[in-house]
PDB file of C-alpha atoms in Angstrom:
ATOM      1  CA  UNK A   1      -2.269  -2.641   1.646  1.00  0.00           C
ATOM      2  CA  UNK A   2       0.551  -4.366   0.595  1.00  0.00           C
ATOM      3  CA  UNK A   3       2.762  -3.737   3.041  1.00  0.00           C
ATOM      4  CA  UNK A   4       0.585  -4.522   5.814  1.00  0.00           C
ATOM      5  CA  UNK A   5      -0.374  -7.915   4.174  1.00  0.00           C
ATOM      6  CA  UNK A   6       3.828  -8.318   3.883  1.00  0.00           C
ATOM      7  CA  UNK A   7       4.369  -7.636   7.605  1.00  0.00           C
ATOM      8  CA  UNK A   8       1.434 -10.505   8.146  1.00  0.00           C
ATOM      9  CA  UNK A   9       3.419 -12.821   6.305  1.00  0.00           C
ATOM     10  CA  UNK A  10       6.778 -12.504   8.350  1.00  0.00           C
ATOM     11  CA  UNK A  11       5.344 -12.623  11.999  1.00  0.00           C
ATOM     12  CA  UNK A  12       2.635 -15.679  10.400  1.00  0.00           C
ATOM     13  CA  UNK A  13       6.212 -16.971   9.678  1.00  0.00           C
ATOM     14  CA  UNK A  14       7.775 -16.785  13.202  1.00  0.00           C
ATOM     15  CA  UNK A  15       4.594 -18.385  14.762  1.00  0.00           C
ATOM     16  CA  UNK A  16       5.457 -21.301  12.219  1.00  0.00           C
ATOM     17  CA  UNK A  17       8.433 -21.276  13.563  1.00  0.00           C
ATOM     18  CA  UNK A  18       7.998 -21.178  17.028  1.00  0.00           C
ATOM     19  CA  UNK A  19       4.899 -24.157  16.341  1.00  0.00           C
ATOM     20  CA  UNK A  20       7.102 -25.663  14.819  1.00  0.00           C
ATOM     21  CA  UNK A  21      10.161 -25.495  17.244  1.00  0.00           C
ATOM     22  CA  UNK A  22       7.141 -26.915  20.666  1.00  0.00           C
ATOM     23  CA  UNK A  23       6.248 -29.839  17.636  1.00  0.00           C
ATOM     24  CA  UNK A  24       9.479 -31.199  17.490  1.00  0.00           C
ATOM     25  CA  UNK A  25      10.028 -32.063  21.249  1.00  0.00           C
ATOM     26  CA  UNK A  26       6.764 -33.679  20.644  1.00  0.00           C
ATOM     27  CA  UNK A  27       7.024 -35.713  17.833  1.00  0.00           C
ATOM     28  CA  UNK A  28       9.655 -38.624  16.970  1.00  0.00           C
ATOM     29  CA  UNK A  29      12.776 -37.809  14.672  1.00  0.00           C
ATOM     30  CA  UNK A  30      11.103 -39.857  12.050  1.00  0.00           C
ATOM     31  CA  UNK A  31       7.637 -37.435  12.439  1.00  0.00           C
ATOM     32  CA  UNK A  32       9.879 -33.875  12.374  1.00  0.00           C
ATOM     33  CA  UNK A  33      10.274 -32.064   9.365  1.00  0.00           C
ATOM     34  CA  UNK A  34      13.109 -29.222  10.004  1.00  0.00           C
ATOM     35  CA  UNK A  35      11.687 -25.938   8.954  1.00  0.00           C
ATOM     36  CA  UNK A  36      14.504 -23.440   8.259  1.00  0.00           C
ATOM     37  CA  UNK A  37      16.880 -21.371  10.986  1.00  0.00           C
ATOM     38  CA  UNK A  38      16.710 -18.442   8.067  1.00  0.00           C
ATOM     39  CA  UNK A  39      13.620 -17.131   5.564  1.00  0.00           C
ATOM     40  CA  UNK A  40      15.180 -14.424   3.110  1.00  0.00           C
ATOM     41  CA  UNK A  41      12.513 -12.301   1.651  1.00  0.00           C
ATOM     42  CA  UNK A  42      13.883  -9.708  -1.144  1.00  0.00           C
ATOM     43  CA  UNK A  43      12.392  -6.326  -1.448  1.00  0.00           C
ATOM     44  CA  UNK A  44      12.984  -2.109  -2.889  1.00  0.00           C
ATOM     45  CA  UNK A  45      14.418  -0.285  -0.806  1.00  0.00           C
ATOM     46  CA  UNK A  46      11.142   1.712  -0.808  1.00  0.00           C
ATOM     47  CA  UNK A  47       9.026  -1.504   0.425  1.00  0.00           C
ATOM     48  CA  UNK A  48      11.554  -1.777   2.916  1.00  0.00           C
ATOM     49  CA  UNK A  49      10.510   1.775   4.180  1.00  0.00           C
ATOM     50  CA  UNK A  50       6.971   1.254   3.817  1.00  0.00           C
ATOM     51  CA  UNK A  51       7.795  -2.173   6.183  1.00  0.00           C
ATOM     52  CA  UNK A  52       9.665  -0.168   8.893  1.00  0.00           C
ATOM     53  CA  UNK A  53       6.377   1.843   9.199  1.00  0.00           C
ATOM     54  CA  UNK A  54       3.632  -0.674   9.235  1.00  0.00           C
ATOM     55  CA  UNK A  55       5.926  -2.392  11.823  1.00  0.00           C
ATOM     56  CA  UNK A  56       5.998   1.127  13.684  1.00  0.00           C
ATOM     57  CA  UNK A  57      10.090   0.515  13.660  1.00  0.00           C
ATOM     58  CA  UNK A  58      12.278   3.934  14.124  1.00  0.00           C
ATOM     59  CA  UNK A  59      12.786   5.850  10.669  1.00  0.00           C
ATOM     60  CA  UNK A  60      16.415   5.234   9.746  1.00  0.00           C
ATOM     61  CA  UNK A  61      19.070   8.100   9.463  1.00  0.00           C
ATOM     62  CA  UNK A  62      18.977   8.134   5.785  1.00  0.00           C
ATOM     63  CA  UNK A  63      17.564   6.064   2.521  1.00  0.00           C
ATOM     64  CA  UNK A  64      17.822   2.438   2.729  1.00  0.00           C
ATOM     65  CA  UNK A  65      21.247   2.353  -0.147  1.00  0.00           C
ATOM     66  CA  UNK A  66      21.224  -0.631  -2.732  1.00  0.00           C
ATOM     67  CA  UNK A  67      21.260  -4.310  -1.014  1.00  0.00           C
ATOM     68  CA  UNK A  68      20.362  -2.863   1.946  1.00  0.00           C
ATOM     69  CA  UNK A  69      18.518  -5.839   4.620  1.00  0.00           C
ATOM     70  CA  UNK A  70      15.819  -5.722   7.284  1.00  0.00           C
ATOM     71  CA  UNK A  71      16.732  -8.573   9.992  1.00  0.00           C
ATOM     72  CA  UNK A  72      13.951  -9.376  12.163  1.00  0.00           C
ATOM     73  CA  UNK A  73      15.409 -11.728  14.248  1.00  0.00           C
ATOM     74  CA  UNK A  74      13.461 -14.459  16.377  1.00  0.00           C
ATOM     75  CA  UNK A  75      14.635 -14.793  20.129  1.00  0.00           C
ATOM     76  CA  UNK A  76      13.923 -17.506  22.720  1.00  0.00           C
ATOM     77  CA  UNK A  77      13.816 -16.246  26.220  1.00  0.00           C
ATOM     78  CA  UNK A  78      14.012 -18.847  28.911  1.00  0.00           C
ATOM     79  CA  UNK A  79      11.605 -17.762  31.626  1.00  0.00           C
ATOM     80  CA  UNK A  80      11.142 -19.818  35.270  1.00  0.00           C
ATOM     81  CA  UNK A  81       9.389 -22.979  35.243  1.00  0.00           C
ATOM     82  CA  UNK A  82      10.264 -23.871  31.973  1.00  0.00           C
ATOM     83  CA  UNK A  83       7.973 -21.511  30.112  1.00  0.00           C
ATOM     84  CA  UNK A  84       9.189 -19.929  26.912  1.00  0.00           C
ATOM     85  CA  UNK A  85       8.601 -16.319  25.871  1.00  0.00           C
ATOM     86  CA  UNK A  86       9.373 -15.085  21.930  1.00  0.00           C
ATOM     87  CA  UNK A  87      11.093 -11.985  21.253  1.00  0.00           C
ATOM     88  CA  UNK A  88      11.772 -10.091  17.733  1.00  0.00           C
ATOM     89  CA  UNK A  89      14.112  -7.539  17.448  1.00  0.00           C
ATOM     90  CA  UNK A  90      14.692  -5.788  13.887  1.00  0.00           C
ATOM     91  CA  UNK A  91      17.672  -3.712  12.433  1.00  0.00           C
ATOM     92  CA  UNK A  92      18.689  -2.700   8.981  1.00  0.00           C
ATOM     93  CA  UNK A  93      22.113  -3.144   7.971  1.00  0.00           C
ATOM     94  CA  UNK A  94      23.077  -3.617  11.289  1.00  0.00           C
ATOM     95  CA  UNK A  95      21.617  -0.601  12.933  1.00  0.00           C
ATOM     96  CA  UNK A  96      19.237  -1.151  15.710  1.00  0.00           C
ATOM     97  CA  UNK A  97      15.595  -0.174  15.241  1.00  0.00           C
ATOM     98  CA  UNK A  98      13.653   0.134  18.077  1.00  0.00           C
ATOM     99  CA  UNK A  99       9.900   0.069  18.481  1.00  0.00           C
ATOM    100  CA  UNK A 100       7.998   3.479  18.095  1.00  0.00           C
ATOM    101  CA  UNK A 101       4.719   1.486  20.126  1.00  0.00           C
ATOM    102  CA  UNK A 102       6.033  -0.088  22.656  1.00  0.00           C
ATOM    103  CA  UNK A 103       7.999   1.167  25.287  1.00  0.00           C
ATOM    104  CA  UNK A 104      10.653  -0.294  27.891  1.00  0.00           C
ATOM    105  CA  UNK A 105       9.481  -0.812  30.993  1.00  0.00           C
ATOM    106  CA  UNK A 106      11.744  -0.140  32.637  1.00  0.00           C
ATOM    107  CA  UNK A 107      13.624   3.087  30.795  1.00  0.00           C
ATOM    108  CA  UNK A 108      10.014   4.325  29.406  1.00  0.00           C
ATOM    109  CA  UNK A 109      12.640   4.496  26.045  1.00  0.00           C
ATOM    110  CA  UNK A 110      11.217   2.608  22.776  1.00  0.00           C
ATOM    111  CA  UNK A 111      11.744  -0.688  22.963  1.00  0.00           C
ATOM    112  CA  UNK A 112      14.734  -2.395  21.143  1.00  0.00           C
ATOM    113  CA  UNK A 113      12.637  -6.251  21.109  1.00  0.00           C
ATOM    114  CA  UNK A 114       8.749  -6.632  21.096  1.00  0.00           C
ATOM    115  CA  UNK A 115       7.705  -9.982  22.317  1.00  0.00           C
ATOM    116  CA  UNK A 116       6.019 -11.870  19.331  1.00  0.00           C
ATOM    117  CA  UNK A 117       2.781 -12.285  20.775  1.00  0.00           C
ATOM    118  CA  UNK A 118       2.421  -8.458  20.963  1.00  0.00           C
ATOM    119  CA  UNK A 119       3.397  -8.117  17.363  1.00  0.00           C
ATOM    120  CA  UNK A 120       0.952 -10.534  16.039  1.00  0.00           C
ATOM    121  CA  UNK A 121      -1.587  -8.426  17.743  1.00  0.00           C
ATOM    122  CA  UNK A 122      -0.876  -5.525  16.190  1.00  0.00           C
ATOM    123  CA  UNK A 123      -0.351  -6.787  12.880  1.00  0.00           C
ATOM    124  CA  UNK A 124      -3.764  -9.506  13.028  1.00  0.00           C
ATOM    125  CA  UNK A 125      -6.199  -7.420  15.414  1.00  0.00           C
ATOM    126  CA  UNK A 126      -8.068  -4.356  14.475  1.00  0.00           C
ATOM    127  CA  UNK A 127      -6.640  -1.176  15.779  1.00  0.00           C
ATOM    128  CA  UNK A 128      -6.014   2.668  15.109  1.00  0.00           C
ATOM    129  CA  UNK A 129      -2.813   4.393  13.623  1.00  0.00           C
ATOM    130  CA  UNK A 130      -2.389   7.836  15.238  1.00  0.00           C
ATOM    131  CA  UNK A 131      -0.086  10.626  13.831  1.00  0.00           C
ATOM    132  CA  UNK A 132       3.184  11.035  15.732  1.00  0.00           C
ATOM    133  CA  UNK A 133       2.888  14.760  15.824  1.00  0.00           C
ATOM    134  CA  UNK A 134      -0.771  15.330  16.482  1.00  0.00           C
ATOM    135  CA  UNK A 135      -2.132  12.655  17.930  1.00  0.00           C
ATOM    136  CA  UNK A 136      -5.211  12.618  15.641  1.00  0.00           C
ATOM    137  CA  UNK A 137      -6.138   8.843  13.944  1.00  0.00           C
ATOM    138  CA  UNK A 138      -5.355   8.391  10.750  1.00  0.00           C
ATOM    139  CA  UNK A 139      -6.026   4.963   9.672  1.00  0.00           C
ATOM    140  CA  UNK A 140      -7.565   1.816  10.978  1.00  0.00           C
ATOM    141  CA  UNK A 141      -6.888  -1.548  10.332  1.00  0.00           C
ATOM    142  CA  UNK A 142      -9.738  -3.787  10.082  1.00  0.00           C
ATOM    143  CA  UNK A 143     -10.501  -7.164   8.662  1.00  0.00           C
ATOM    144  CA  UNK A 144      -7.300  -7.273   6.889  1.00  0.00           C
ATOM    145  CA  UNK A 145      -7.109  -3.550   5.150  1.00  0.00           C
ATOM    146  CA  UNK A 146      -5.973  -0.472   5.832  1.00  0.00           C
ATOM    147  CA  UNK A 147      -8.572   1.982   5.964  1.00  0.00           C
ATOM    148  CA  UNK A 148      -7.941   5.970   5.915  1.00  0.00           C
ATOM    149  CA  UNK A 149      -9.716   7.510   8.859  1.00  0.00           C
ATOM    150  CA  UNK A 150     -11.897   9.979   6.473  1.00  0.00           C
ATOM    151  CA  UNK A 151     -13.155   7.341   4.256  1.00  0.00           C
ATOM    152  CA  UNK A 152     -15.089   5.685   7.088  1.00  0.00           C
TER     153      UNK A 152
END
């Protein structure tokens, strides 16, 4: 699917970044390349829709209106020892979208940032979609497609 191949594209795009970001305290300022602090990808309003639910992101309150924006935004977390964990946290025009997969902690409440490692995962590994309301699987994604659960 389309979408799902999108999705790949954006968190690929962050683990550039971050590779990028551990490179350059490695390498000399004549060896670093800058890669950008911003990637703008333009898209419908439905593909942004059909993004919010291959990234399992909370439904909005209404249609996504003309120039409407998904920000998935790349955080840095310093953790002890020096160690470095990646966050992303999304939101369309400015509201707040939290993860329908992942869960606080803490609160048990959706998640409002999904470290990036976890995202990969579920966007590069092979795993089931269930339905919200029943439970029951609907789709799988394997080897790169989406496949509908009564086609297998």
């Amino acid at each position: 699917s389309a979408m799902w191949k999108f999705a790949k594209k954006l968190v690929g795009d962050m683990e550039h970044k971050v590779a990028c970001v551990q490179r350059e305290t490695e390498c000399t300022e004549e060896e670093y390349i800058e890669e950008p602090m911003l990637c703008i990808y333009s898209a419908h309003d439905s593909t942004l829709i059909g993004l919010l639910c291959v990234l399992q992101l909370e439904q909005p309150e209404s249609w996504p209106e003309y120039g409407s924006y998904l920000k998935a935004e790349l955080i840095q977390e310093e953790i002890d020892g020096g160690a470095v964990q990646h966050w992303v946290r999304f939101s369309l025009n400015g509201q707040l979208l939290r993860s329908t997969w992942m869960r606080d902690d803490e609160s048990n409440e959706p998640a409002e940032m999904v470290p990036l490692s976890k995202l990969s995962d579920m966007i590069h590994d092979e795993h089931d979609i269930y339905c919200e309301q029943t439970g029951s699987k609907l789709f799988t994604w394997k080897n790169g497609a989406l496949v509908h659960t009564k086609s297998q």
